[in-house]
PDB file of C-alpha atoms in Angstrom:
ATOM      1  CA  UNK I   1     -20.453  42.362 -80.929  1.00 56.00           C
ATOM      2  CA  UNK I   2     -17.082  43.408 -82.304  1.00 65.00           C
ATOM      3  CA  UNK I   3     -17.365  46.699 -80.415  1.00 68.00           C
ATOM      4  CA  UNK I   4     -17.897  44.749 -77.246  1.00 63.00           C
ATOM      5  CA  UNK I   5     -14.878  42.569 -77.910  1.00 63.00           C
ATOM      6  CA  UNK I   6     -12.801  45.655 -78.586  1.00 70.00           C
ATOM      7  CA  UNK I   7     -13.956  47.216 -75.341  1.00 67.00           C
ATOM      8  CA  UNK I   8     -13.101  44.136 -73.360  1.00 58.00           C
ATOM      9  CA  UNK I   9      -9.711  44.009 -75.059  1.00 60.00           C
ATOM     10  CA  UNK I  10      -9.119  47.638 -74.098  1.00 58.00           C
ATOM     11  CA  UNK I  11     -10.012  47.010 -70.473  1.00 57.00           C
ATOM     12  CA  UNK I  12      -7.710  43.979 -70.452  1.00 56.00           C
ATOM     13  CA  UNK I  13      -4.848  45.917 -72.027  1.00 55.00           C
ATOM     14  CA  UNK I  14      -5.253  48.687 -69.486  1.00 53.00           C
ATOM     15  CA  UNK I  15      -5.120  46.238 -66.616  1.00 53.00           C
ATOM     16  CA  UNK I  16      -1.828  44.641 -67.705  1.00 49.00           C
ATOM     17  CA  UNK I  17       0.500  47.351 -66.326  1.00 41.00           C
ATOM     18  CA  UNK I  18      -1.319  47.036 -63.007  1.00 44.00           C
ATOM     19  CA  UNK I  19      -0.482  43.356 -62.904  1.00 45.00           C
ATOM     20  CA  UNK I  20       3.143  44.138 -63.728  1.00 38.00           C
ATOM     21  CA  UNK I  21       3.396  46.587 -60.851  1.00 38.00           C
ATOM     22  CA  UNK I  22       1.841  44.098 -58.472  1.00 54.00           C
ATOM     23  CA  UNK I  23       4.417  41.485 -59.572  1.00 55.00           C
ATOM     24  CA  UNK I  24       7.378  43.839 -59.047  1.00 83.00           C
ATOM     25  CA  UNK I  25       9.556  44.037 -55.998  1.00 92.00           C
ATOM     26  CA  UNK I  26       8.851  43.706 -52.336  1.00 96.00           C
ATOM     27  CA  UNK I  27       9.706  46.630 -50.115  1.00 96.00           C
ATOM     28  CA  UNK I  28      12.832  45.693 -48.161  1.00 97.00           C
ATOM     29  CA  UNK I  29      14.367  49.088 -47.560  1.00 96.00           C
ATOM     30  CA  UNK I  30      12.893  50.079 -44.244  1.00 97.00           C
ATOM     31  CA  UNK I  31      14.982  51.139 -41.226  1.00 98.00           C
ATOM     32  CA  UNK I  32      13.868  48.045 -39.291  1.00 98.00           C
ATOM     33  CA  UNK I  33      14.854  45.656 -42.082  1.00 98.00           C
ATOM     34  CA  UNK I  34      18.165  47.425 -42.658  1.00 98.00           C
ATOM     35  CA  UNK I  35      19.107  47.245 -39.002  1.00 98.00           C
ATOM     36  CA  UNK I  36      18.147  43.551 -38.746  1.00 98.00           C
ATOM     37  CA  UNK I  37      20.212  42.843 -41.836  1.00 98.00           C
ATOM     38  CA  UNK I  38      23.187  44.657 -40.335  1.00 97.00           C
ATOM     39  CA  UNK I  39      22.938  42.719 -37.078  1.00 98.00           C
ATOM     40  CA  UNK I  40      22.710  39.420 -38.929  1.00 98.00           C
ATOM     41  CA  UNK I  41      25.605  40.307 -41.183  1.00 97.00           C
ATOM     42  CA  UNK I  42      27.923  41.079 -38.292  1.00 97.00           C
ATOM     43  CA  UNK I  43      26.802  37.950 -36.453  1.00 98.00           C
ATOM     44  CA  UNK I  44      27.515  35.811 -39.484  1.00 98.00           C
ATOM     45  CA  UNK I  45      31.257  36.007 -38.935  1.00 97.00           C
ATOM     46  CA  UNK I  46      30.803  34.292 -35.584  1.00 97.00           C
ATOM     47  CA  UNK I  47      28.323  31.729 -36.864  1.00 98.00           C
ATOM     48  CA  UNK I  48      30.230  30.741 -40.009  1.00 97.00           C
ATOM     49  CA  UNK I  49      32.674  28.372 -38.232  1.00 97.00           C
ATOM     50  CA  UNK I  50      29.725  26.556 -36.661  1.00 97.00           C
ATOM     51  CA  UNK I  51      28.046  26.134 -40.050  1.00 98.00           C
ATOM     52  CA  UNK I  52      31.332  24.793 -41.407  1.00 97.00           C
ATOM     53  CA  UNK I  53      31.787  22.284 -38.595  1.00 97.00           C
ATOM     54  CA  UNK I  54      28.178  21.135 -38.874  1.00 97.00           C
ATOM     55  CA  UNK I  55      27.419  22.164 -35.308  1.00 98.00           C
ATOM     56  CA  UNK I  56      24.804  24.566 -36.606  1.00 98.00           C
ATOM     57  CA  UNK I  57      22.568  23.720 -39.553  1.00 98.00           C
ATOM     58  CA  UNK I  58      20.238  25.595 -41.874  1.00 98.00           C
ATOM     59  CA  UNK I  59      16.712  24.511 -40.990  1.00 97.00           C
ATOM     60  CA  UNK I  60      13.965  24.323 -43.582  1.00 95.00           C
ATOM     61  CA  UNK I  61      11.714  26.712 -41.673  1.00 96.00           C
ATOM     62  CA  UNK I  62      13.973  29.719 -42.182  1.00 97.00           C
ATOM     63  CA  UNK I  63      15.751  29.392 -38.852  1.00 98.00           C
ATOM     64  CA  UNK I  64      19.052  27.832 -37.790  1.00 98.00           C
ATOM     65  CA  UNK I  65      19.484  24.943 -35.385  1.00 98.00           C
ATOM     66  CA  UNK I  66      22.210  23.845 -33.018  1.00 97.00           C
ATOM     67  CA  UNK I  67      22.167  20.291 -34.335  1.00 96.00           C
ATOM     68  CA  UNK I  68      25.421  18.936 -32.906  1.00 95.00           C
ATOM     69  CA  UNK I  69      26.534  20.569 -29.696  1.00 95.00           C
ATOM     70  CA  UNK I  70      29.359  18.013 -29.375  1.00 95.00           C
ATOM     71  CA  UNK I  71      31.071  19.603 -32.360  1.00 95.00           C
ATOM     72  CA  UNK I  72      31.584  22.716 -30.244  1.00 96.00           C
ATOM     73  CA  UNK I  73      34.214  22.895 -27.486  1.00 95.00           C
ATOM     74  CA  UNK I  74      32.477  22.972 -24.112  1.00 96.00           C
ATOM     75  CA  UNK I  75      33.730  26.462 -23.339  1.00 96.00           C
ATOM     76  CA  UNK I  76      32.069  27.875 -26.448  1.00 96.00           C
ATOM     77  CA  UNK I  77      28.758  26.081 -26.231  1.00 96.00           C
ATOM     78  CA  UNK I  78      26.938  28.745 -24.301  1.00 97.00           C
ATOM     79  CA  UNK I  79      28.120  31.425 -26.698  1.00 96.00           C
ATOM     80  CA  UNK I  80      27.019  29.338 -29.656  1.00 97.00           C
ATOM     81  CA  UNK I  81      23.599  28.736 -28.132  1.00 98.00           C
ATOM     82  CA  UNK I  82      23.234  32.467 -27.571  1.00 98.00           C
ATOM     83  CA  UNK I  83      24.267  33.238 -31.138  1.00 98.00           C
ATOM     84  CA  UNK I  84      21.744  30.786 -32.539  1.00 98.00           C
ATOM     85  CA  UNK I  85      18.956  32.211 -30.375  1.00 98.00           C
ATOM     86  CA  UNK I  86      19.837  35.796 -31.308  1.00 98.00           C
ATOM     87  CA  UNK I  87      19.997  34.903 -34.983  1.00 98.00           C
ATOM     88  CA  UNK I  88      16.610  33.196 -34.863  1.00 98.00           C
ATOM     89  CA  UNK I  89      15.088  36.197 -33.099  1.00 98.00           C
ATOM     90  CA  UNK I  90      16.404  38.505 -35.787  1.00 98.00           C
ATOM     91  CA  UNK I  91      15.236  36.208 -38.556  1.00 98.00           C
ATOM     92  CA  UNK I  92      11.736  36.003 -37.094  1.00 98.00           C
ATOM     93  CA  UNK I  93      11.678  39.798 -36.821  1.00 98.00           C
ATOM     94  CA  UNK I  94      12.959  40.102 -40.385  1.00 98.00           C
ATOM     95  CA  UNK I  95      10.194  37.921 -41.821  1.00 98.00           C
ATOM     96  CA  UNK I  96       7.597  39.801 -39.791  1.00 98.00           C
ATOM     97  CA  UNK I  97       8.975  43.174 -40.880  1.00 98.00           C
ATOM     98  CA  UNK I  98       9.063  42.286 -44.572  1.00 98.00           C
ATOM     99  CA  UNK I  99       5.434  41.166 -44.433  1.00 97.00           C
ATOM    100  CA  UNK I 100       4.456  44.296 -42.537  1.00 97.00           C
ATOM    101  CA  UNK I 101       6.475  46.682 -44.726  1.00 97.00           C
ATOM    102  CA  UNK I 102       4.497  45.404 -47.687  1.00 96.00           C
ATOM    103  CA  UNK I 103       1.164  45.928 -46.011  1.00 95.00           C
ATOM    104  CA  UNK I 104       0.438  42.231 -45.524  1.00 96.00           C
ATOM    105  CA  UNK I 105       1.349  40.995 -42.045  1.00 96.00           C
ATOM    106  CA  UNK I 106      -0.383  37.734 -42.953  1.00 96.00           C
ATOM    107  CA  UNK I 107       2.411  37.027 -45.465  1.00 97.00           C
ATOM    108  CA  UNK I 108       4.867  36.374 -42.633  1.00 97.00           C
ATOM    109  CA  UNK I 109       4.678  32.578 -42.865  1.00 97.00           C
ATOM    110  CA  UNK I 110       5.134  32.628 -46.629  1.00 97.00           C
ATOM    111  CA  UNK I 111       8.044  35.044 -46.382  1.00 98.00           C
ATOM    112  CA  UNK I 112       9.580  32.693 -43.829  1.00 98.00           C
ATOM    113  CA  UNK I 113       9.179  29.639 -46.022  1.00 96.00           C
ATOM    114  CA  UNK I 114      10.567  31.469 -49.048  1.00 98.00           C
ATOM    115  CA  UNK I 115      13.615  32.393 -47.001  1.00 98.00           C
ATOM    116  CA  UNK I 116      13.874  28.846 -45.651  1.00 97.00           C
ATOM    117  CA  UNK I 117      14.198  27.600 -49.203  1.00 96.00           C
ATOM    118  CA  UNK I 118      16.695  30.270 -50.268  1.00 97.00           C
ATOM    119  CA  UNK I 119      18.977  30.028 -47.221  1.00 98.00           C
ATOM    120  CA  UNK I 120      19.261  26.291 -47.935  1.00 97.00           C
ATOM    121  CA  UNK I 121      19.874  26.851 -51.652  1.00 96.00           C
ATOM    122  CA  UNK I 122      22.590  29.385 -50.978  1.00 97.00           C
ATOM    123  CA  UNK I 123      24.295  27.489 -48.158  1.00 97.00           C
ATOM    124  CA  UNK I 124      27.959  26.827 -48.833  1.00 97.00           C
ATOM    125  CA  UNK I 125      29.422  23.397 -49.592  1.00 97.00           C
ATOM    126  CA  UNK I 126      30.009  21.502 -46.367  1.00 97.00           C
ATOM    127  CA  UNK I 127      27.176  23.149 -44.481  1.00 98.00           C
ATOM    128  CA  UNK I 128      24.293  21.092 -43.177  1.00 98.00           C
ATOM    129  CA  UNK I 129      20.831  21.829 -44.515  1.00 97.00           C
ATOM    130  CA  UNK I 130      17.489  20.314 -43.676  1.00 96.00           C
ATOM    131  CA  UNK I 131      15.224  19.037 -46.422  1.00 92.00           C
ATOM    132  CA  UNK I 132      11.445  19.334 -46.546  1.00 87.00           C
ATOM    133  CA  UNK I 133      11.113  15.972 -44.787  1.00 91.00           C
ATOM    134  CA  UNK I 134      13.219  17.257 -41.878  1.00 91.00           C
ATOM    135  CA  UNK I 135      16.318  15.208 -42.693  1.00 95.00           C
ATOM    136  CA  UNK I 136      19.784  16.734 -42.556  1.00 96.00           C
ATOM    137  CA  UNK I 137      22.304  16.458 -45.315  1.00 96.00           C
ATOM    138  CA  UNK I 138      25.648  18.023 -46.011  1.00 97.00           C
ATOM    139  CA  UNK I 139      25.931  20.191 -49.068  1.00 94.00           C
TER     140      UNK I 139
ATOM    141  CA  UNK P   1     -27.435  46.638 -75.731  1.00 65.00           C
ATOM    142  CA  UNK P   2     -28.475  45.529 -72.278  1.00 72.00           C
ATOM    143  CA  UNK P   3     -26.798  42.194 -72.849  1.00 75.00           C
ATOM    144  CA  UNK P   4     -23.631  44.056 -73.861  1.00 80.00           C
ATOM    145  CA  UNK P   5     -23.698  45.980 -70.610  1.00 83.00           C
ATOM    146  CA  UNK P   6     -24.098  42.801 -68.640  1.00 80.00           C
ATOM    147  CA  UNK P   7     -21.185  41.190 -70.433  1.00 78.00           C
ATOM    148  CA  UNK P   8     -19.067  44.285 -69.791  1.00 79.00           C
ATOM    149  CA  UNK P   9     -20.048  44.166 -66.144  1.00 78.00           C
ATOM    150  CA  UNK P  10     -19.065  40.509 -66.022  1.00 75.00           C
ATOM    151  CA  UNK P  11     -15.720  41.383 -67.620  1.00 71.00           C
ATOM    152  CA  UNK P  12     -15.178  44.126 -65.061  1.00 72.00           C
ATOM    153  CA  UNK P  13     -15.978  41.707 -62.253  1.00 72.00           C
ATOM    154  CA  UNK P  14     -13.590  39.200 -63.748  1.00 67.00           C
ATOM    155  CA  UNK P  15     -10.862  41.815 -63.853  1.00 66.00           C
ATOM    156  CA  UNK P  16     -11.394  42.821 -60.271  1.00 67.00           C
ATOM    157  CA  UNK P  17     -10.919  39.153 -59.453  1.00 65.00           C
ATOM    158  CA  UNK P  18      -7.548  39.338 -61.224  1.00 60.00           C
ATOM    159  CA  UNK P  19      -6.578  42.295 -59.055  1.00 56.00           C
ATOM    160  CA  UNK P  20      -7.612  40.316 -56.007  1.00 53.00           C
ATOM    161  CA  UNK P  21      -5.364  37.459 -57.106  1.00 50.00           C
ATOM    162  CA  UNK P  22      -2.447  39.895 -57.199  1.00 54.00           C
ATOM    163  CA  UNK P  23      -2.993  40.588 -53.534  1.00 75.00           C
ATOM    164  CA  UNK P  24      -2.002  37.013 -52.834  1.00 88.00           C
ATOM    165  CA  UNK P  25       1.590  36.344 -51.920  1.00 93.00           C
ATOM    166  CA  UNK P  26       3.981  37.441 -54.712  1.00 96.00           C
ATOM    167  CA  UNK P  27       6.283  34.421 -54.618  1.00 95.00           C
ATOM    168  CA  UNK P  28       8.725  35.571 -57.305  1.00 96.00           C
ATOM    169  CA  UNK P  29       9.177  39.003 -55.752  1.00 97.00           C
ATOM    170  CA  UNK P  30       9.662  37.414 -52.340  1.00 97.00           C
ATOM    171  CA  UNK P  31      12.339  35.120 -53.711  1.00 97.00           C
ATOM    172  CA  UNK P  32      14.140  38.071 -55.235  1.00 97.00           C
ATOM    173  CA  UNK P  33      13.954  39.957 -51.958  1.00 97.00           C
ATOM    174  CA  UNK P  34      15.199  36.925 -50.043  1.00 98.00           C
ATOM    175  CA  UNK P  35      18.148  36.489 -52.413  1.00 97.00           C
ATOM    176  CA  UNK P  36      19.127  40.103 -52.043  1.00 97.00           C
ATOM    177  CA  UNK P  37      19.017  40.012 -48.257  1.00 98.00           C
ATOM    178  CA  UNK P  38      20.791  36.647 -48.006  1.00 98.00           C
ATOM    179  CA  UNK P  39      23.554  37.839 -50.344  1.00 97.00           C
ATOM    180  CA  UNK P  40      24.115  40.792 -48.048  1.00 97.00           C
ATOM    181  CA  UNK P  41      23.940  38.898 -44.773  1.00 98.00           C
ATOM    182  CA  UNK P  42      26.249  36.124 -46.018  1.00 97.00           C
ATOM    183  CA  UNK P  43      28.259  38.553 -48.160  1.00 93.00           C
ATOM    184  CA  UNK P  44      27.977  36.353 -51.208  1.00 90.00           C
ATOM    185  CA  UNK P  45      27.958  39.054 -53.840  1.00 79.00           C
ATOM    186  CA  UNK P  46      31.641  39.610 -54.654  1.00 62.00           C
ATOM    187  CA  UNK P  47      33.643  36.747 -56.095  1.00 48.00           C
ATOM    188  CA  UNK P  48      30.829  34.286 -55.443  1.00 44.00           C
ATOM    189  CA  UNK P  49      30.052  32.056 -58.360  1.00 45.00           C
ATOM    190  CA  UNK P  50      26.346  31.855 -59.136  1.00 47.00           C
ATOM    191  CA  UNK P  51      24.817  28.436 -58.383  1.00 47.00           C
ATOM    192  CA  UNK P  52      24.096  26.051 -61.248  1.00 44.00           C
ATOM    193  CA  UNK P  53      20.531  27.259 -61.685  1.00 44.00           C
ATOM    194  CA  UNK P  54      21.767  30.579 -63.183  1.00 44.00           C
ATOM    195  CA  UNK P  55      20.305  33.438 -61.187  1.00 45.00           C
ATOM    196  CA  UNK P  56      18.915  36.391 -63.118  1.00 47.00           C
ATOM    197  CA  UNK P  57      21.364  39.259 -62.762  1.00 46.00           C
ATOM    198  CA  UNK P  58      20.129  41.967 -60.471  1.00 45.00           C
ATOM    199  CA  UNK P  59      20.345  45.460 -61.783  1.00 44.00           C
ATOM    200  CA  UNK P  60      21.401  47.978 -59.216  1.00 41.00           C
TER     201      UNK P  60
END
């Protein structure tokens, strides 16, 4: 019996590094992800004032929302709407690409919800974020 | 001896189940990836103070 236990222990020990590898990092260095990141980074400069004024908020689902159009001067509203739409397109593509780059397209929704949580956590003081119940609050 | 084999087989099956579990969504790795991307998109890395919940330092 002790031989058996030793064998099982050996098999278990051998399988541990496998588990460690599987728990490592997600692949995020693909050309598609890099270019989406770049587009989002350069758009951020234009979106930041809208986050600060509360016109645009960080939604729980990993997107952003034009939550108070009145906070934006009329002349800029169309631009802001376009920025929000473009950002949400890129974010959706980003979540899809991360899932795909890691060989699991079905992970897209979970990638999205992970991001939803982290965008909200990292939002700057004064920005509006949405909680799990859908309510908005100012950080 | 036959019983031993069966137990070994059961252990092997159990292990393959573990491997299957690893195919499920790796939440911690995803969070790390999200943090890295968000830091870049929002340019939080330099001069940004880490939030209260002390983030593990990323090695480059």
